[in-house]
Amino acid sequence: MPKRVLFISNGHGEDNHSAHIILRLRELAPDLDIAAMPIVGEGNAYRRLGIPLIGPTSPVPPSGGFSYVNRWLLLKDIQAGLLSVTLRQLQAVRRYAPQCDLIHATGDSVGQSFAYLSQRPFISFISCLSALYEGRLQTDFILRFVVRSPRCRALVTRDPFTAEDLIRQGFEKVHYGGIPSLDWLIPDGKDLALKPGLPMIALLPGSRVPEAVRNFKLQMQLVCETVQLMGETLQFRAALVPSLMKLVGEIATQMGWHYEAGRLWLVLPSGETAEIFCYDNAFNDIIYHTNLVIGMAGLAVAQAVAIGKPVIQIPGGGPQFTYAFAEAENRMLGPSVQTIGTGPATEATLREAAQRLQKTLNDPDYLAHCLENGRARLGIPGASIRISELILNNLGEKISSPRSEHLINNGEKTV
């Protein structure tokens, strides 16, 4: 009988982490029986891989899955039926779990609690938590209780600093995993219609509609400010999720821009043209070829920093990408990220951001430091291999070519 693994995740980024681990698992152990339970959102990352979902899914709640940023949003989530759906999801996990050999939970205390309540052995990948925010990871009572259970076989982190911090705090079974999606963050050869010799700026407005719509409108305004400051010396490429890409024509009409076949443009009073090419299938190529990122997202910004890209953040109105979130990301990702303004972006904020963009592109020492900072903060690629092999080791499966030399286990590298 093939071994069976259930993936539990509670967020868009967490779904993507898990999906990239599953891709690697399929290479290493193609006979593995895999299912999933996404707690927040519709689980599209799993659906694209044909992974069966064992329980009900739901649209992203009013908080966007970020009620921890503003606890009042939790009340709106409950009013929207979150509690009812969550209980049905937990029931589905408890029905399905007895058939499983291992549970893999990605996310914070919610997903980890699901894994604990499954009554099965589990691996905790706390991908959204990092000691880089404060210098020491502050864990809540629930998470501490869950990961100290004998059934928790491994506690996995997204960066090496957090692994080392948890070991210092006395946690056991700690492993550095990394960011699984980095292993696939390579150009796909998409034609971005780039003009030779002009720096390219990437626009990342986030993945959750309607917030991403509001963020993208701010970025369009920033493009106008930048063109007025620097002329037509830059080119802009937007990496959008499909649900946002479908709305670009409507957004253009609302903003007074023109739109046709992925191209947005606006003739400014100065006679210069602000122009953005939009894609919903070229994230890897845009991130790799960009000179600088205008970021209003979480995981996507971390990926850009990891490969050495400078990022300028402008806070939005939330619920996710507020100043509090942007400032926390700034602390976690270090000097590669510059946050402009201390509240929802205004015209003055956008002008300052355009000036900072110009200054950043003309600072070769800073750009070189971004390359060093990315690896120092977020570690090295190979997370999908490290975590997949950890899963297979816990299943007692043989691995044909061990490549776990970068795992950290209780303070020691293991081969």
Short mmCIF file of C-alpha atoms in Angstrom, two decimals:
data_model
loop_
_atom_site.label_atom_id
_atom_site.label_comp_id
_atom_site.label_asym_id
_atom_site.label_seq_id
_atom_site.Cartn_x
_atom_site.Cartn_y
_atom_site.Cartn_z
CA MET A 1 0.00 0.00 0.00
CA PRO A 2 1.38 3.46 -0.87
CA LYS A 3 1.99 5.81 2.05
CA ARG A 4 -0.57 8.60 2.47
CA VAL A 5 0.20 12.23 3.37
CA LEU A 6 -2.29 15.03 4.07
CA PHE A 7 -1.18 18.64 3.54
CA ILE A 8 -2.90 21.29 5.65
CA SER A 9 -2.32 25.00 4.96
CA ASN A 10 -3.98 28.25 5.95
CA GLY A 11 -3.24 30.95 3.40
CA HIS A 12 -2.39 31.65 -0.25
CA GLY A 13 1.36 31.71 0.40
CA GLU A 14 1.12 28.57 2.53
CA ASP A 15 -0.76 26.75 -0.24
CA ASN A 16 2.04 27.66 -2.64
CA HIS A 17 4.73 26.46 -0.24
CA SER A 18 2.96 23.12 0.04
CA ALA A 19 2.37 22.84 -3.71
CA HIS A 20 6.08 23.25 -4.43
CA ILE A 21 6.94 20.59 -1.85
CA ILE A 22 4.41 18.27 -3.50
CA LEU A 23 6.02 18.85 -6.90
CA ARG A 24 9.34 17.64 -5.49
CA LEU A 25 7.72 14.74 -3.62
CA ARG A 26 6.23 13.50 -6.88
CA GLU A 27 9.74 13.34 -8.32
CA LEU A 28 11.21 11.54 -5.32
CA ALA A 29 8.28 9.24 -4.48
CA PRO A 30 5.74 9.10 -7.33
CA ASP A 31 3.64 6.42 -5.61
CA LEU A 32 2.88 8.60 -2.60
CA ASP A 33 -0.85 9.21 -2.01
CA ILE A 34 -1.32 12.95 -1.38
CA ALA A 35 -4.41 14.99 -0.41
CA ALA A 36 -4.88 18.51 0.95
CA MET A 37 -7.03 20.72 3.16
CA PRO A 38 -6.61 24.46 2.48
CA ILE A 39 -8.22 26.36 5.36
CA VAL A 40 -8.19 29.87 3.81
CA GLY A 41 -9.21 30.41 0.19
CA GLU A 42 -10.14 27.92 -2.51
CA GLY A 43 -6.89 25.94 -2.70
CA ASN A 44 -6.12 26.77 -6.33
CA ALA A 45 -2.44 25.87 -5.90
CA TYR A 46 -3.53 22.31 -5.09
CA ARG A 47 -6.21 22.21 -7.76
CA ARG A 48 -3.66 23.09 -10.45
CA LEU A 49 -1.69 19.98 -9.45
CA GLY A 50 -4.77 17.78 -9.40
CA ILE A 51 -4.45 17.19 -5.65
CA PRO A 52 -7.80 16.09 -4.12
CA LEU A 53 -9.22 18.36 -1.42
CA ILE A 54 -10.80 16.48 1.48
CA GLY A 55 -13.17 19.16 2.79
CA PRO A 56 -15.02 22.41 2.02
CA THR A 57 -13.13 25.48 0.89
CA SER A 58 -14.28 29.07 1.00
CA PRO A 59 -13.52 32.42 -0.61
CA VAL A 60 -10.89 34.48 1.17
CA PRO A 61 -12.63 36.02 4.23
CA PRO A 62 -13.03 39.79 4.79
CA SER A 63 -9.76 39.92 6.71
CA GLY A 64 -7.96 38.39 3.73
CA GLY A 65 -6.62 35.80 6.17
CA PHE A 66 -4.86 38.55 8.12
CA SER A 67 -7.09 38.93 11.18
CA TYR A 68 -3.92 38.77 13.28
CA VAL A 69 -3.03 42.23 11.90
CA ASN A 70 -6.38 43.68 13.06
CA ARG A 71 -8.34 41.51 15.49
CA TRP A 72 -11.55 43.44 14.78
CA LEU A 73 -11.49 41.86 11.33
CA LEU A 74 -11.93 38.48 13.01
CA LEU A 75 -15.49 39.51 13.88
CA LYS A 76 -16.19 40.21 10.22
CA ASP A 77 -14.75 36.82 9.32
CA ILE A 78 -17.08 35.12 11.81
CA GLN A 79 -20.06 37.07 10.45
CA ALA A 80 -19.08 35.91 6.95
CA GLY A 81 -19.39 32.29 8.07
CA LEU A 82 -15.72 31.58 8.74
CA LEU A 83 -16.38 29.74 12.00
CA SER A 84 -18.90 27.38 10.40
CA VAL A 85 -16.60 26.55 7.47
CA THR A 86 -13.59 26.09 9.76
CA LEU A 87 -15.48 23.62 11.94
CA ARG A 88 -16.53 21.62 8.89
CA GLN A 89 -12.93 21.61 7.66
CA LEU A 90 -11.72 20.33 11.02
CA GLN A 91 -14.34 17.59 10.92
CA ALA A 92 -13.15 16.61 7.44
CA VAL A 93 -9.54 16.40 8.68
CA ARG A 94 -10.53 14.21 11.63
CA ARG A 95 -12.51 11.89 9.33
CA TYR A 96 -9.68 11.57 6.80
CA ALA A 97 -6.65 11.56 9.09
CA PRO A 98 -6.93 7.95 10.38
CA GLN A 99 -6.06 6.81 6.84
CA CYS A 100 -2.89 8.95 6.80
CA ASP A 101 0.67 8.00 7.67
CA LEU A 102 1.73 11.63 8.13
CA ILE A 103 0.27 15.16 8.24
CA HIS A 104 2.22 18.16 6.92
CA ALA A 105 0.89 21.50 8.21
CA THR A 106 2.06 24.81 6.72
CA GLY A 107 1.22 28.07 8.46
CA ASP A 108 0.62 29.51 11.91
CA SER A 109 -1.18 28.17 14.98
CA VAL A 110 -4.45 27.53 13.13
CA GLY A 111 -3.03 25.03 10.65
CA GLN A 112 -0.77 23.50 13.30
CA SER A 113 -3.77 22.99 15.61
CA PHE A 114 -5.57 21.15 12.81
CA ALA A 115 -2.56 18.85 12.51
CA TYR A 116 -2.46 18.23 16.26
CA LEU A 117 -6.19 17.50 16.42
CA SER A 118 -5.83 14.96 13.61
CA GLN A 119 -4.30 12.60 16.21
CA ARG A 120 -1.68 11.55 13.63
CA PRO A 121 2.10 12.17 13.42
CA PHE A 122 2.75 15.55 11.82
CA ILE A 123 5.40 17.97 10.57
CA SER A 124 4.98 21.67 11.38
CA PHE A 125 6.27 24.10 8.75
CA ILE A 126 5.84 27.55 10.33
CA SER A 127 6.47 29.32 7.03
CA CYS A 128 4.82 32.63 7.98
CA LEU A 129 6.74 33.07 11.26
CA SER A 130 10.26 34.42 11.60
CA ALA A 131 12.62 35.56 14.34
CA LEU A 132 13.93 38.16 11.89
CA TYR A 133 11.02 40.46 12.79
CA GLU A 134 12.08 41.02 16.40
CA GLY A 135 15.36 39.15 16.79
CA ARG A 136 13.53 36.43 18.74
CA LEU A 137 10.44 34.50 17.70
CA GLN A 138 7.54 35.11 20.07
CA THR A 139 5.42 31.96 19.96
CA ASP A 140 1.91 31.76 21.39
CA PHE A 141 0.79 29.16 23.92
CA ILE A 142 -1.07 27.09 21.34
CA LEU A 143 1.89 26.76 18.99
CA ARG A 144 4.29 25.91 21.85
CA PHE A 145 1.91 23.22 23.08
CA VAL A 146 1.36 21.75 19.61
CA VAL A 147 4.99 21.51 18.48
CA ARG A 148 6.09 19.98 21.79
CA SER A 149 3.69 17.08 21.28
CA PRO A 150 5.44 13.72 20.74
CA ARG A 151 3.42 13.43 17.54
CA CYS A 152 5.16 16.53 16.11
CA ARG A 153 8.06 14.90 14.28
CA ALA A 154 9.73 18.11 13.03
CA LEU A 155 9.47 21.89 13.41
CA VAL A 156 10.54 23.51 10.13
CA THR A 157 11.38 27.19 9.55
CA ARG A 158 11.61 29.36 6.43
CA ASP A 159 14.97 30.95 7.34
CA PRO A 160 18.13 29.74 9.12
CA PHE A 161 18.08 32.53 11.71
CA THR A 162 14.70 31.35 13.03
CA ALA A 163 15.90 27.74 13.23
CA GLU A 164 18.88 28.83 15.29
CA ASP A 165 16.69 31.04 17.51
CA LEU A 166 14.24 28.22 18.26
CA ILE A 167 17.10 25.91 19.16
CA ARG A 168 18.41 28.54 21.58
CA GLN A 169 14.93 28.74 23.11
CA GLY A 170 15.03 25.01 23.83
CA PHE A 171 12.73 23.71 21.08
CA GLU A 172 13.55 20.25 19.78
CA LYS A 173 13.34 18.66 16.33
CA VAL A 174 14.08 22.03 14.68
CA HIS A 175 14.97 22.06 10.97
CA TYR A 176 15.81 24.88 8.58
CA GLY A 177 13.65 24.36 5.50
CA GLY A 178 13.60 27.54 3.45
CA ILE A 179 11.22 28.93 0.82
CA PRO A 180 10.15 26.05 -1.48
CA SER A 181 9.05 28.27 -4.35
CA LEU A 182 12.60 29.59 -4.78
CA ASP A 183 13.55 26.24 -6.30
CA TRP A 184 11.27 26.98 -9.26
CA LEU A 185 11.97 30.70 -9.48
CA ILE A 186 13.76 30.47 -12.80
CA PRO A 187 12.85 32.21 -16.07
CA ASP A 188 10.34 30.41 -18.28
CA GLY A 189 11.34 32.31 -21.41
CA LYS A 190 8.21 34.47 -21.57
CA ASP A 191 8.46 37.37 -24.02
CA LEU A 192 8.24 40.52 -21.89
CA ALA A 193 8.72 42.84 -24.88
CA LEU A 194 11.66 44.47 -23.10
CA LYS A 195 13.47 47.38 -24.68
CA PRO A 196 17.26 46.87 -24.57
CA GLY A 197 19.17 49.23 -22.32
CA LEU A 198 16.24 50.47 -20.23
CA PRO A 199 15.93 49.38 -16.57
CA MET A 200 12.78 47.38 -15.86
CA ILE A 201 10.61 47.92 -12.79
CA ALA A 202 8.35 45.11 -11.56
CA LEU A 203 4.94 45.87 -10.05
CA LEU A 204 3.66 43.33 -7.48
CA PRO A 205 0.23 44.45 -6.18
CA GLY A 206 -0.57 41.26 -4.26
CA SER A 207 -2.86 38.32 -4.86
CA ARG A 208 -6.09 39.04 -2.97
CA VAL A 209 -8.87 40.85 -4.82
CA PRO A 210 -10.29 43.44 -4.09
CA GLU A 211 -7.26 44.68 -2.11
CA ALA A 212 -4.95 43.93 -5.04
CA VAL A 213 -7.11 46.18 -7.23
CA ARG A 214 -6.63 49.10 -4.85
CA ASN A 215 -2.91 48.38 -4.62
CA PHE A 216 -2.52 48.24 -8.39
CA LYS A 217 -4.24 51.60 -8.79
CA LEU A 218 -1.70 53.10 -6.38
CA GLN A 219 1.11 51.55 -8.39
CA MET A 220 -0.29 52.99 -11.60
CA GLN A 221 -0.22 56.43 -9.97
CA LEU A 222 3.37 55.81 -8.88
CA VAL A 223 4.31 54.97 -12.45
CA CYS A 224 2.94 58.36 -13.51
CA GLU A 225 4.96 60.13 -10.81
CA THR A 226 8.09 58.26 -11.86
CA VAL A 227 7.69 59.06 -15.55
CA GLN A 228 7.14 62.74 -14.71
CA LEU A 229 10.38 62.66 -12.69
CA MET A 230 12.58 60.49 -14.92
CA GLY A 231 10.95 60.65 -18.32
CA GLU A 232 10.56 57.57 -20.49
CA THR A 233 13.84 56.08 -19.21
CA LEU A 234 12.28 53.04 -17.51
CA GLN A 235 9.94 50.22 -18.47
CA PHE A 236 7.29 48.72 -16.18
CA ARG A 237 6.00 45.15 -16.05
CA ALA A 238 3.18 44.04 -13.74
CA ALA A 239 2.97 40.46 -12.40
CA LEU A 240 -0.73 39.92 -11.69
CA VAL A 241 -2.78 36.98 -10.53
CA PRO A 242 -5.42 35.83 -13.08
CA SER A 243 -8.34 37.23 -11.04
CA LEU A 244 -6.75 40.69 -11.13
CA MET A 245 -5.71 40.42 -14.78
CA LYS A 246 -9.38 39.97 -15.71
CA LEU A 247 -10.16 43.35 -14.16
CA VAL A 248 -7.39 45.41 -15.79
CA GLY A 249 -9.66 46.76 -18.53
CA GLU A 250 -12.19 47.93 -15.94
CA ILE A 251 -9.39 49.43 -13.81
CA ALA A 252 -8.05 51.32 -16.83
CA THR A 253 -11.47 52.86 -17.46
CA GLN A 254 -11.80 53.91 -13.82
CA MET A 255 -8.32 55.46 -13.81
CA GLY A 256 -8.64 57.18 -17.20
CA TRP A 257 -5.99 54.98 -18.84
CA HIS A 258 -6.12 53.07 -22.13
CA TYR A 259 -5.86 49.29 -22.26
CA GLU A 260 -5.41 46.77 -25.03
CA ALA A 261 -3.92 43.27 -25.15
CA GLY A 262 -2.06 43.50 -21.84
CA ARG A 263 -0.77 47.04 -22.43
CA LEU A 264 -1.84 49.93 -20.20
CA TRP A 265 -0.90 53.47 -21.17
CA LEU A 266 -1.66 57.09 -20.36
CA VAL A 267 -0.37 60.23 -22.09
CA LEU A 268 0.68 62.65 -19.35
CA PRO A 269 0.23 66.46 -19.53
CA SER A 270 3.96 66.72 -20.23
CA GLY A 271 3.44 64.71 -23.42
CA GLU A 272 5.31 61.67 -22.08
CA THR A 273 3.60 58.29 -21.92
CA ALA A 274 3.23 56.15 -18.79
CA GLU A 275 3.14 52.53 -19.95
CA ILE A 276 2.71 49.19 -18.14
CA PHE A 277 2.70 45.73 -19.68
CA CYS A 278 0.62 43.30 -17.61
CA TYR A 279 1.05 39.52 -17.34
CA ASP A 280 -0.63 36.79 -15.31
CA ASN A 281 1.78 34.02 -16.32
CA ALA A 282 5.25 35.57 -16.23
CA PHE A 283 6.10 36.10 -12.56
CA ASN A 284 9.40 34.20 -12.76
CA ASP A 285 10.62 36.10 -15.81
CA ILE A 286 9.56 39.48 -14.45
CA ILE A 287 11.27 38.93 -11.08
CA TYR A 288 14.46 37.62 -12.65
CA HIS A 289 14.84 40.38 -15.21
CA THR A 290 13.73 43.32 -13.07
CA ASN A 291 16.10 45.93 -11.71
CA LEU A 292 13.79 46.94 -8.87
CA VAL A 293 10.45 45.84 -7.40
CA ILE A 294 7.51 47.99 -6.33
CA GLY A 295 6.04 45.52 -3.86
CA MET A 296 2.71 45.36 -2.06
CA ALA A 297 2.73 41.64 -1.33
CA GLY A 298 4.13 39.15 1.13
CA LEU A 299 5.72 35.99 -0.25
CA ALA A 300 6.37 37.52 -3.69
CA VAL A 301 8.43 40.31 -2.10
CA ALA A 302 10.39 37.79 -0.01
CA GLN A 303 11.18 35.82 -3.18
CA ALA A 304 12.46 38.97 -4.88
CA VAL A 305 14.68 39.82 -1.90
CA ALA A 306 16.01 36.26 -1.76
CA ILE A 307 17.45 36.58 -5.27
CA GLY A 308 18.97 39.99 -4.56
CA LYS A 309 16.39 42.46 -5.84
CA PRO A 310 15.83 45.86 -4.18
CA VAL A 311 12.23 46.53 -3.15
CA ILE A 312 10.31 49.74 -2.55
CA GLN A 313 7.06 49.34 -0.59
CA ILE A 314 4.16 51.80 -0.45
CA PRO A 315 1.53 50.95 2.18
CA GLY A 316 -2.08 50.52 1.11
CA GLY A 317 -5.39 50.43 2.95
CA GLY A 318 -5.27 46.72 3.79
CA PRO A 319 -6.44 44.42 5.15
CA GLN A 320 -3.06 42.81 4.42
CA PHE A 321 -0.68 45.39 3.04
CA THR A 322 -0.98 48.15 5.62
CA TYR A 323 1.89 50.18 7.04
CA ALA A 324 2.10 47.76 10.00
CA PHE A 325 2.55 44.81 7.62
CA ALA A 326 5.01 46.68 5.39
CA GLU A 327 7.07 47.81 8.38
CA ALA A 328 7.19 44.25 9.72
CA GLU A 329 8.32 42.98 6.31
CA ASN A 330 10.97 45.70 6.31
CA ARG A 331 12.33 44.43 9.62
CA MET A 332 12.29 40.83 8.46
CA LEU A 333 13.85 41.38 5.04
CA GLY A 334 16.34 44.04 6.08
CA PRO A 335 17.99 46.73 3.97
CA SER A 336 16.83 45.26 0.65
CA VAL A 337 13.40 46.75 1.41
CA GLN A 338 12.57 50.45 1.72
CA THR A 339 9.11 51.41 2.98
CA ILE A 340 7.87 54.88 2.02
CA GLY A 341 5.33 56.60 4.25
CA THR A 342 3.73 55.57 7.53
CA GLY A 343 0.14 55.15 6.40
CA PRO A 344 -1.98 54.55 3.28
CA ALA A 345 -0.12 56.12 0.36
CA THR A 346 -0.92 59.73 -0.53
CA GLU A 347 0.22 61.86 -3.47
CA ALA A 348 3.15 63.04 -1.34
CA THR A 349 4.04 59.41 -0.57
CA LEU A 350 4.02 58.54 -4.26
CA ARG A 351 6.26 61.50 -5.13
CA GLU A 352 8.71 60.46 -2.41
CA ALA A 353 8.63 56.86 -3.66
CA ALA A 354 9.45 58.01 -7.20
CA GLN A 355 12.40 60.00 -5.89
CA ARG A 356 13.61 57.01 -3.86
CA LEU A 357 13.33 54.79 -6.92
CA GLN A 358 15.54 57.15 -8.91
CA LYS A 359 18.10 57.33 -6.10
CA THR A 360 18.15 53.55 -5.63
CA LEU A 361 18.79 52.75 -9.28
CA ASN A 362 21.78 55.10 -9.19
CA ASP A 363 23.39 53.55 -6.10
CA PRO A 364 25.58 50.61 -7.23
CA ASP A 365 26.92 49.97 -3.71
CA TYR A 366 23.41 49.57 -2.33
CA LEU A 367 22.37 47.29 -5.20
CA ALA A 368 25.40 45.06 -4.55
CA HIS A 369 24.50 44.90 -0.85
CA CYS A 370 21.01 43.68 -1.77
CA LEU A 371 22.56 40.61 -3.38
CA GLU A 372 24.42 39.77 -0.16
CA ASN A 373 21.45 40.53 2.10
CA GLY A 374 19.03 38.19 0.31
CA ARG A 375 21.06 35.06 0.95
CA ALA A 376 22.02 36.10 4.48
CA ARG A 377 18.38 36.66 5.45
CA LEU A 378 16.56 33.89 3.64
CA GLY A 379 19.16 31.20 3.13
CA ILE A 380 19.77 29.16 0.04
CA PRO A 381 17.53 27.39 -2.50
CA GLY A 382 16.75 23.72 -2.05
CA ALA A 383 13.85 23.97 0.43
CA SER A 384 11.57 21.66 -1.55
CA ILE A 385 14.28 18.98 -1.51
CA ARG A 386 15.09 19.42 2.17
CA ILE A 387 11.45 19.30 3.28
CA SER A 388 10.49 16.47 0.91
CA GLU A 389 13.33 14.33 2.19
CA LEU A 390 12.30 15.13 5.76
CA ILE A 391 8.78 13.89 4.95
CA LEU A 392 10.09 10.72 3.31
CA ASN A 393 12.45 10.02 6.20
CA ASN A 394 9.51 10.22 8.59
CA LEU A 395 7.56 7.87 6.38
CA GLY A 396 10.45 5.40 6.39
CA GLU A 397 10.80 5.73 2.63
CA LYS A 398 14.18 5.21 0.97
CA ILE A 399 15.66 8.18 -0.87
CA SER A 400 17.77 7.35 -3.90
CA SER A 401 20.08 10.39 -3.74
CA PRO A 402 20.17 12.16 -0.35
CA ARG A 403 20.75 15.89 -0.72
CA SER A 404 19.92 17.15 2.78
CA GLU A 405 23.33 18.54 3.65
CA HIS A 406 21.80 21.94 4.46
CA LEU A 407 19.29 20.69 7.03
CA ILE A 408 19.81 22.07 10.48
CA ASN A 409 18.76 19.66 13.22
CA ASN A 410 19.16 20.75 16.82
CA GLY A 411 22.02 23.03 15.90
CA GLU A 412 23.96 20.52 13.76
CA LYS A 413 24.08 20.05 10.02
CA THR A 414 22.93 16.59 9.04
CA VAL A 415 23.80 14.65 5.92
#
